[in-house]
mmCIF file of C-alpha atoms and ligand atoms in Angstrom:
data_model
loop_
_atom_site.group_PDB
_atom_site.id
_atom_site.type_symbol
_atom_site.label_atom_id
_atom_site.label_comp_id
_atom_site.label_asym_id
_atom_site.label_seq_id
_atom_site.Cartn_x
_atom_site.Cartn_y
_atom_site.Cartn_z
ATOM 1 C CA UNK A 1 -80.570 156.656 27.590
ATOM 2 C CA UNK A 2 -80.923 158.589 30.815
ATOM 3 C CA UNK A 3 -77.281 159.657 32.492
ATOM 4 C CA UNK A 4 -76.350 160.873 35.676
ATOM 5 C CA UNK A 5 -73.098 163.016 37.014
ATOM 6 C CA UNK A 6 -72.680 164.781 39.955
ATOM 7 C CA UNK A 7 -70.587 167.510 41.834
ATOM 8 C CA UNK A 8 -68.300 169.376 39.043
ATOM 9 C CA UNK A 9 -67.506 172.384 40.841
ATOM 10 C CA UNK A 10 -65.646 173.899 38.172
ATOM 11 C CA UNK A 11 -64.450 170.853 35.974
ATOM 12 C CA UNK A 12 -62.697 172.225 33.126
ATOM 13 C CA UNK A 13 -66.274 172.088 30.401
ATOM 14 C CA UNK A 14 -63.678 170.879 27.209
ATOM 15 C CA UNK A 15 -63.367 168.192 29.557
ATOM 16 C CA UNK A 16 -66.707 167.871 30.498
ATOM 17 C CA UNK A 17 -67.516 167.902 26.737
ATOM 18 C CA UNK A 18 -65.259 165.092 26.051
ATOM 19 C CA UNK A 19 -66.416 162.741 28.957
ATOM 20 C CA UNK A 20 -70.007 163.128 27.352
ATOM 21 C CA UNK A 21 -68.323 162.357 23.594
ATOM 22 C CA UNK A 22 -66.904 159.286 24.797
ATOM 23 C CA UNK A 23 -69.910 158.419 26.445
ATOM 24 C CA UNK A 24 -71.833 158.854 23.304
ATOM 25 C CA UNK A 25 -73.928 161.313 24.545
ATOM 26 C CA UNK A 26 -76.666 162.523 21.861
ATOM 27 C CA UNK A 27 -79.775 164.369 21.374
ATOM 28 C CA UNK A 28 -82.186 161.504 21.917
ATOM 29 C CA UNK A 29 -80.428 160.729 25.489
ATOM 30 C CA UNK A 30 -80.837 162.994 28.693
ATOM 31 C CA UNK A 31 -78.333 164.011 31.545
ATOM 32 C CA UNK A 32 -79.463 164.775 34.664
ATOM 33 C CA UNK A 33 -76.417 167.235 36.755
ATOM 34 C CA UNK A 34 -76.964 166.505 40.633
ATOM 35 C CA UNK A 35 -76.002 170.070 41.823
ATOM 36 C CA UNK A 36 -72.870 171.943 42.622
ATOM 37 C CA UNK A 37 -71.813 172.895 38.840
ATOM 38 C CA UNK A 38 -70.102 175.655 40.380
ATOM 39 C CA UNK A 39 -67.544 176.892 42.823
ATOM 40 C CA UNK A 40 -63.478 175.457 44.077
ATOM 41 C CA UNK A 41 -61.739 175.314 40.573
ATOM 42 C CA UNK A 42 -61.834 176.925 37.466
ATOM 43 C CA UNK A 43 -64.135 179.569 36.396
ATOM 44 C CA UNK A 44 -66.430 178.027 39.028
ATOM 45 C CA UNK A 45 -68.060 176.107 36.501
ATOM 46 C CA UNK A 46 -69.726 179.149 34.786
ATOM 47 C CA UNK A 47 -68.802 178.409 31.476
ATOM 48 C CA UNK A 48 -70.895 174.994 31.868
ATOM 49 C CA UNK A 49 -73.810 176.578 33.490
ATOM 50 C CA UNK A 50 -73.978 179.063 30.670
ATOM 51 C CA UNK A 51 -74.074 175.533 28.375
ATOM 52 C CA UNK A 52 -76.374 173.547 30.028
ATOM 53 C CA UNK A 53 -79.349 176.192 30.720
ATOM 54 C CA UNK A 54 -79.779 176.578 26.803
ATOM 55 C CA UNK A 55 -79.966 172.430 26.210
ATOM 56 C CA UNK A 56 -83.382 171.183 26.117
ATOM 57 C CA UNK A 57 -81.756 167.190 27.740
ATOM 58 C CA UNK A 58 -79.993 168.469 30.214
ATOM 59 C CA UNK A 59 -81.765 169.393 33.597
ATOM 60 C CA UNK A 60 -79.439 170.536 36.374
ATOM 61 C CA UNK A 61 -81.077 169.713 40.027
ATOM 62 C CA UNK A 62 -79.911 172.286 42.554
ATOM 63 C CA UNK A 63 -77.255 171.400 44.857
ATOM 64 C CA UNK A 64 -76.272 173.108 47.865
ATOM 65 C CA UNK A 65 -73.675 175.821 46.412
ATOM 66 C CA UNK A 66 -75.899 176.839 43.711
ATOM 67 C CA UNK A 67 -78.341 177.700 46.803
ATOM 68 C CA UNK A 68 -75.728 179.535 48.124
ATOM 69 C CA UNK A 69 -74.989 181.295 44.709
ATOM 70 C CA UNK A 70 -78.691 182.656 45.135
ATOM 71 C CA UNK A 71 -78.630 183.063 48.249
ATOM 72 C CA UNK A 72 -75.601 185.838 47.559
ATOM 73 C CA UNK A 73 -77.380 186.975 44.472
ATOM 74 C CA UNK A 74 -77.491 190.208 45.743
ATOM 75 C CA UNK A 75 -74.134 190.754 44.863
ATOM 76 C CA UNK A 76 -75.060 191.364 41.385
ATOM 77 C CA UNK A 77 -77.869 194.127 42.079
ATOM 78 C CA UNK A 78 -77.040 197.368 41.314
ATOM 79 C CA UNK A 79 -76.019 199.309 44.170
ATOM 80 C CA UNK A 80 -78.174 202.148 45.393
ATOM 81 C CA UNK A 81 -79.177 203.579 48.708
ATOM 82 C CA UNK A 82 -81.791 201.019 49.277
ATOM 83 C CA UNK A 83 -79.599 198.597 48.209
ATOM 84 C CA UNK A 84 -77.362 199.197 50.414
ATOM 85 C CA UNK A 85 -80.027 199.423 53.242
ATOM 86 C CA UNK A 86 -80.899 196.060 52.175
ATOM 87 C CA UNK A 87 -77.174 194.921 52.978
ATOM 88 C CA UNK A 88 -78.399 192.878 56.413
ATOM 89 C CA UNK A 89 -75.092 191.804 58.629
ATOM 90 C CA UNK A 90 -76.968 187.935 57.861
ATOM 91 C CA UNK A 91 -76.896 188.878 54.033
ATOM 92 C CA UNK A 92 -72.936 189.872 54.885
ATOM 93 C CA UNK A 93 -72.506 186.390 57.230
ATOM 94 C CA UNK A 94 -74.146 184.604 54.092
ATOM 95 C CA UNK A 95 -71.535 185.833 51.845
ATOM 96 C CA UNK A 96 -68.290 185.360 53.715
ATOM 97 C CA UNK A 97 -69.819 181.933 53.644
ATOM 98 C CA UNK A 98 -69.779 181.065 50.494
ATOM 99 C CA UNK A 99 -66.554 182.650 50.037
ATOM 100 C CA UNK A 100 -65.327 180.205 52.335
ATOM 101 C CA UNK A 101 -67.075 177.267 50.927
ATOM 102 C CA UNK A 102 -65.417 178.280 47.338
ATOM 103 C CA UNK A 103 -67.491 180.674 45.910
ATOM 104 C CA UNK A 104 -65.545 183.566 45.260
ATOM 105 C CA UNK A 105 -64.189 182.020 42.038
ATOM 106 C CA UNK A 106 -67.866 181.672 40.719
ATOM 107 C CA UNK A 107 -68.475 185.408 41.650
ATOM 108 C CA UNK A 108 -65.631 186.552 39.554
ATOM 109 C CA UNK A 109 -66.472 184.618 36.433
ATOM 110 C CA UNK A 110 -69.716 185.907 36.825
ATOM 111 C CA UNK A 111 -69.273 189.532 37.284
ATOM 112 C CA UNK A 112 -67.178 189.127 34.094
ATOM 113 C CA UNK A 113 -70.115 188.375 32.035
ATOM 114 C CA UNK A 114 -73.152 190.906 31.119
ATOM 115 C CA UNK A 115 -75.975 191.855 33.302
ATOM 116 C CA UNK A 116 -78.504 190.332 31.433
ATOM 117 C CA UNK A 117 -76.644 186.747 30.930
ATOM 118 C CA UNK A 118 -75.665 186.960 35.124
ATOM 119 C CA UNK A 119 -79.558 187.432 35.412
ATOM 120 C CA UNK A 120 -80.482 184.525 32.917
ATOM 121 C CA UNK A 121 -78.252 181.986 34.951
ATOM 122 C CA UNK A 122 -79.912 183.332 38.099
ATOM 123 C CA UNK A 123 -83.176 183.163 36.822
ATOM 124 C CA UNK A 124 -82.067 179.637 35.705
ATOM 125 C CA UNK A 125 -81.006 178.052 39.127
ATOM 126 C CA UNK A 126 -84.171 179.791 40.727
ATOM 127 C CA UNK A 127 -86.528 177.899 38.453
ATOM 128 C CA UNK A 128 -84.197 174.352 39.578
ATOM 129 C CA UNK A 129 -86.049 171.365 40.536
ATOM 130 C CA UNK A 130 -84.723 169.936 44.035
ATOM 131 C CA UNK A 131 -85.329 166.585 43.008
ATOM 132 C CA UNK A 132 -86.768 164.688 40.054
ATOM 133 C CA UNK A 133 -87.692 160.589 39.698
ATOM 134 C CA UNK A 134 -86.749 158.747 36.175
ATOM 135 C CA UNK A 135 -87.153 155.822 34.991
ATOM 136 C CA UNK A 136 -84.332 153.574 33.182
ATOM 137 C CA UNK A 137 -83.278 149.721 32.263
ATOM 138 C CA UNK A 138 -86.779 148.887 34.047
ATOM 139 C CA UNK A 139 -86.340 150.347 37.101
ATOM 140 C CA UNK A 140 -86.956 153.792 39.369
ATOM 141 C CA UNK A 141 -84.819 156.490 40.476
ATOM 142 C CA UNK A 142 -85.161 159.351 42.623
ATOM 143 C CA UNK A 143 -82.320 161.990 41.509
ATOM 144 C CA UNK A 144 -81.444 164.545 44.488
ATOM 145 C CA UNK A 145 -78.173 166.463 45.604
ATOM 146 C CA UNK A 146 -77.440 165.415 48.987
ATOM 147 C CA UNK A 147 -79.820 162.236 50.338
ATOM 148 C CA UNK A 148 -82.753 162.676 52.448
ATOM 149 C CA UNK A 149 -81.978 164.336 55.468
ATOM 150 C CA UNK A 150 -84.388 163.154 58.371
ATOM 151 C CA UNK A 151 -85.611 160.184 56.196
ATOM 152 C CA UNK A 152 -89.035 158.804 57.276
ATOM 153 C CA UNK A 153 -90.725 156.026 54.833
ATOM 154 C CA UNK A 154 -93.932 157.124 55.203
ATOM 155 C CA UNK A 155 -92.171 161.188 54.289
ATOM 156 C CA UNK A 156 -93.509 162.451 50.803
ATOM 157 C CA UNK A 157 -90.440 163.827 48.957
ATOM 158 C CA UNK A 158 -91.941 167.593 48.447
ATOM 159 C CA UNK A 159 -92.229 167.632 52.847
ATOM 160 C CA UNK A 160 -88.309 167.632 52.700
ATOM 161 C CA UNK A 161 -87.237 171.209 53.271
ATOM 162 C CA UNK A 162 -84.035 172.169 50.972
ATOM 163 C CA UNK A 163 -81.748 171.745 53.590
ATOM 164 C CA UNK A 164 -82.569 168.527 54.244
ATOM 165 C CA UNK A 165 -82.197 167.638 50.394
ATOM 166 C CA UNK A 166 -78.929 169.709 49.740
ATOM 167 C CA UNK A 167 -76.839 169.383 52.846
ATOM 168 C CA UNK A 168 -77.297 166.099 54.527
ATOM 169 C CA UNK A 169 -74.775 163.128 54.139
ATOM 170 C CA UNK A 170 -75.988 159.866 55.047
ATOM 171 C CA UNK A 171 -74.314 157.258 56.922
ATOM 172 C CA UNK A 172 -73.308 153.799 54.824
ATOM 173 C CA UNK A 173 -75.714 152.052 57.105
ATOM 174 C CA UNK A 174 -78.687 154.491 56.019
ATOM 175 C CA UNK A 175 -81.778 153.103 54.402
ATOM 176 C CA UNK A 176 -83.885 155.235 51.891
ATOM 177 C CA UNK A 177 -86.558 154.098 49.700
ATOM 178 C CA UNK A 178 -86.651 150.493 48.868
ATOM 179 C CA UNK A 179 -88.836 150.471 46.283
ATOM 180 C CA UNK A 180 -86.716 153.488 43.740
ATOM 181 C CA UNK A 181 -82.989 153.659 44.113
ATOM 182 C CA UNK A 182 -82.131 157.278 45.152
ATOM 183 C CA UNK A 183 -78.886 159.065 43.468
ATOM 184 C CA UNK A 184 -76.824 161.320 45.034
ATOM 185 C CA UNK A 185 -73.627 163.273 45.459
ATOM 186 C CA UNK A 186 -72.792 166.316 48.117
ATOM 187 C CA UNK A 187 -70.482 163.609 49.497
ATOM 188 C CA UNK A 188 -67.408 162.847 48.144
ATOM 189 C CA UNK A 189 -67.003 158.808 48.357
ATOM 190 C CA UNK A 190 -63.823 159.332 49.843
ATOM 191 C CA UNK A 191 -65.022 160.497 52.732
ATOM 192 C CA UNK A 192 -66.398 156.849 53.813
ATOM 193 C CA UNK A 193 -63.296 155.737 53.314
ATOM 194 C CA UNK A 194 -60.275 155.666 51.130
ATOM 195 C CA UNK A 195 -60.777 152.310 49.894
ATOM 196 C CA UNK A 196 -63.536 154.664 48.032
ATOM 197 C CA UNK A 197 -61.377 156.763 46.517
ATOM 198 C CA UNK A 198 -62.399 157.676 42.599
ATOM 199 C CA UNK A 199 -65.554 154.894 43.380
ATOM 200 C CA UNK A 200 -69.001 155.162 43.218
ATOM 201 C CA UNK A 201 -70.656 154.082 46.484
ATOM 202 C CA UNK A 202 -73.516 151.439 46.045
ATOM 203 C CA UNK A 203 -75.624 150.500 48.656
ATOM 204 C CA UNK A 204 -79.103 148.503 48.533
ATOM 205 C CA UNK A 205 -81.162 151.708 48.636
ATOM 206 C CA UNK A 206 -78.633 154.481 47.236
ATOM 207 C CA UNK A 207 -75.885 155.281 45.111
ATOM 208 C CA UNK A 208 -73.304 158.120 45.902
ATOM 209 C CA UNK A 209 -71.406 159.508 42.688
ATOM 210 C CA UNK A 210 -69.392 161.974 43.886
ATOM 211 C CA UNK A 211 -66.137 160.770 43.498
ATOM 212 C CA UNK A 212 -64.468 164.042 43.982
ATOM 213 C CA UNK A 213 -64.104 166.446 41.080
ATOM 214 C CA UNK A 214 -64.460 168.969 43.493
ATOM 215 C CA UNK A 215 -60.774 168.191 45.012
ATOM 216 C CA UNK A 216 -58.869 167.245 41.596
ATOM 217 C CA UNK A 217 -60.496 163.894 40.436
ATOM 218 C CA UNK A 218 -62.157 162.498 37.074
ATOM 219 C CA UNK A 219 -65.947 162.909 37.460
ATOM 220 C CA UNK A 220 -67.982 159.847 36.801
ATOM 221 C CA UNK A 221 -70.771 159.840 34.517
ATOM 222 C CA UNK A 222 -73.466 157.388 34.969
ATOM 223 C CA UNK A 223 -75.785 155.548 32.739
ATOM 224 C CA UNK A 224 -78.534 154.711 34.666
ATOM 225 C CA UNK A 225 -79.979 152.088 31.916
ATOM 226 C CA UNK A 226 -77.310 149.756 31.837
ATOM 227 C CA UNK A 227 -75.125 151.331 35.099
ATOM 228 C CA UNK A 228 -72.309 151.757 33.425
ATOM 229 C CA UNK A 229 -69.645 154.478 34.567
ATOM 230 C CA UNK A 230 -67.795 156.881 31.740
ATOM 231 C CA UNK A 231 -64.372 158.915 33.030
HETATM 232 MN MN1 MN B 1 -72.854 169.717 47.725
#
């Protein structure tokens, strides 16, 4: 069976853990993460990074604050002259950023592990697919972080740049792919309205399932063969 979740930033992993327990999540099923593992509570969701990049069934797509994460990666070179020369004021802007975005907790818990581990998780989210199509309960999906930003029919998925897969938030009235339901998070379902609060969003050509973790909520995991929801 092929599950989705969305959006942790942080969510304790025990948790985590149990949600996919009581899911009964095994080795013969596979669980796609739609970005943003890290940052906003917790240890930044560190802890579940350094999990997931070791399992061969789960696949983490890259959201927008992991790009940020690499984006800032520099933070974790060691510091030399040229390193230092390399310090640009838009490598500086980039930083105070994603500090401000929530980042700074996913900094610390990094710097608390060892080089080579910081390096493996890097190395990790570099090598992240932006999107990825599936196939469950007889029909298509197209798994991506955000939506399609500046959707076009006739646009082939791999012309979207990464911003316009990791930071765009579409409307309720916006139409995607007819023929494969896209998945998505980025934007908490609360944020169309409270009557969404803690729901999944369905609409007739995508499916938000961010419900929130990111601000203090259950996640929602998905299973995309029978679309059933886990808390
Ligand atoms: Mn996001």
């Amino acid at each position: 069976m092929i599950y989705v979740i969305s959006d942790l930033h942080g969510y304790p992993h025990d948790n985590f853990l149990d949600l996919l327990d009581r899911a009964g999540f095994g080795n013969n099923d596979f669980l796609y993460i739609l970005g943003d593992v890290v940052d906003r509570n917790g240890d930044g969701g560190v802890k579940t990074l350094e999990w997931l990049m070791y399992r061969l069934n789960v696949q983490l797509i890259l959201g927008n604050h992991e790009a940020m994460l690499l984006a800032c990666s520099f933070v974790f070179d060691e510091i030399t002259e040229s390193s230092l020369d390399a310090l640009t004021d838009e490598k500086l802007d980039m930083l105070t950023r994603y500090q401000y975005d929530g980042g700074n907790i996913t900094l610390k818990a990094m710097k608390k592990l060892d080089k080579d581990t910081q390096q493996d998780i890097l190395d990790y989210l570099r090598d992240c697919p932006l999107y990825e199509t599936v196939s469950a309960g007889g029909r298509d999906f197209l798994l991506v972080h955000s939506g399609l930003g500046n959707f076009s029919p006739d646009k082939k998925i791999s012309e979207y740049t990464l911003d316009e897969l990791v930071w765009t938030r579409p409307e309720l009235t916006t139409v995607y792919h007819k023929d494969i339901m896209t998945i998505l998070g980025h934007t908490p379902t609360i944020a169309y309205g409270d009557e969404y609060d803690g729901k999944i969003i369905k609409t007739d050509t995508w499916i938000d399932i961010d419900v929130g973790a990111g601000f203090g909520r259950q996640p929602v995991l998905l299973r995309l063969d029978d679309m059933r929801e886990f808390r």
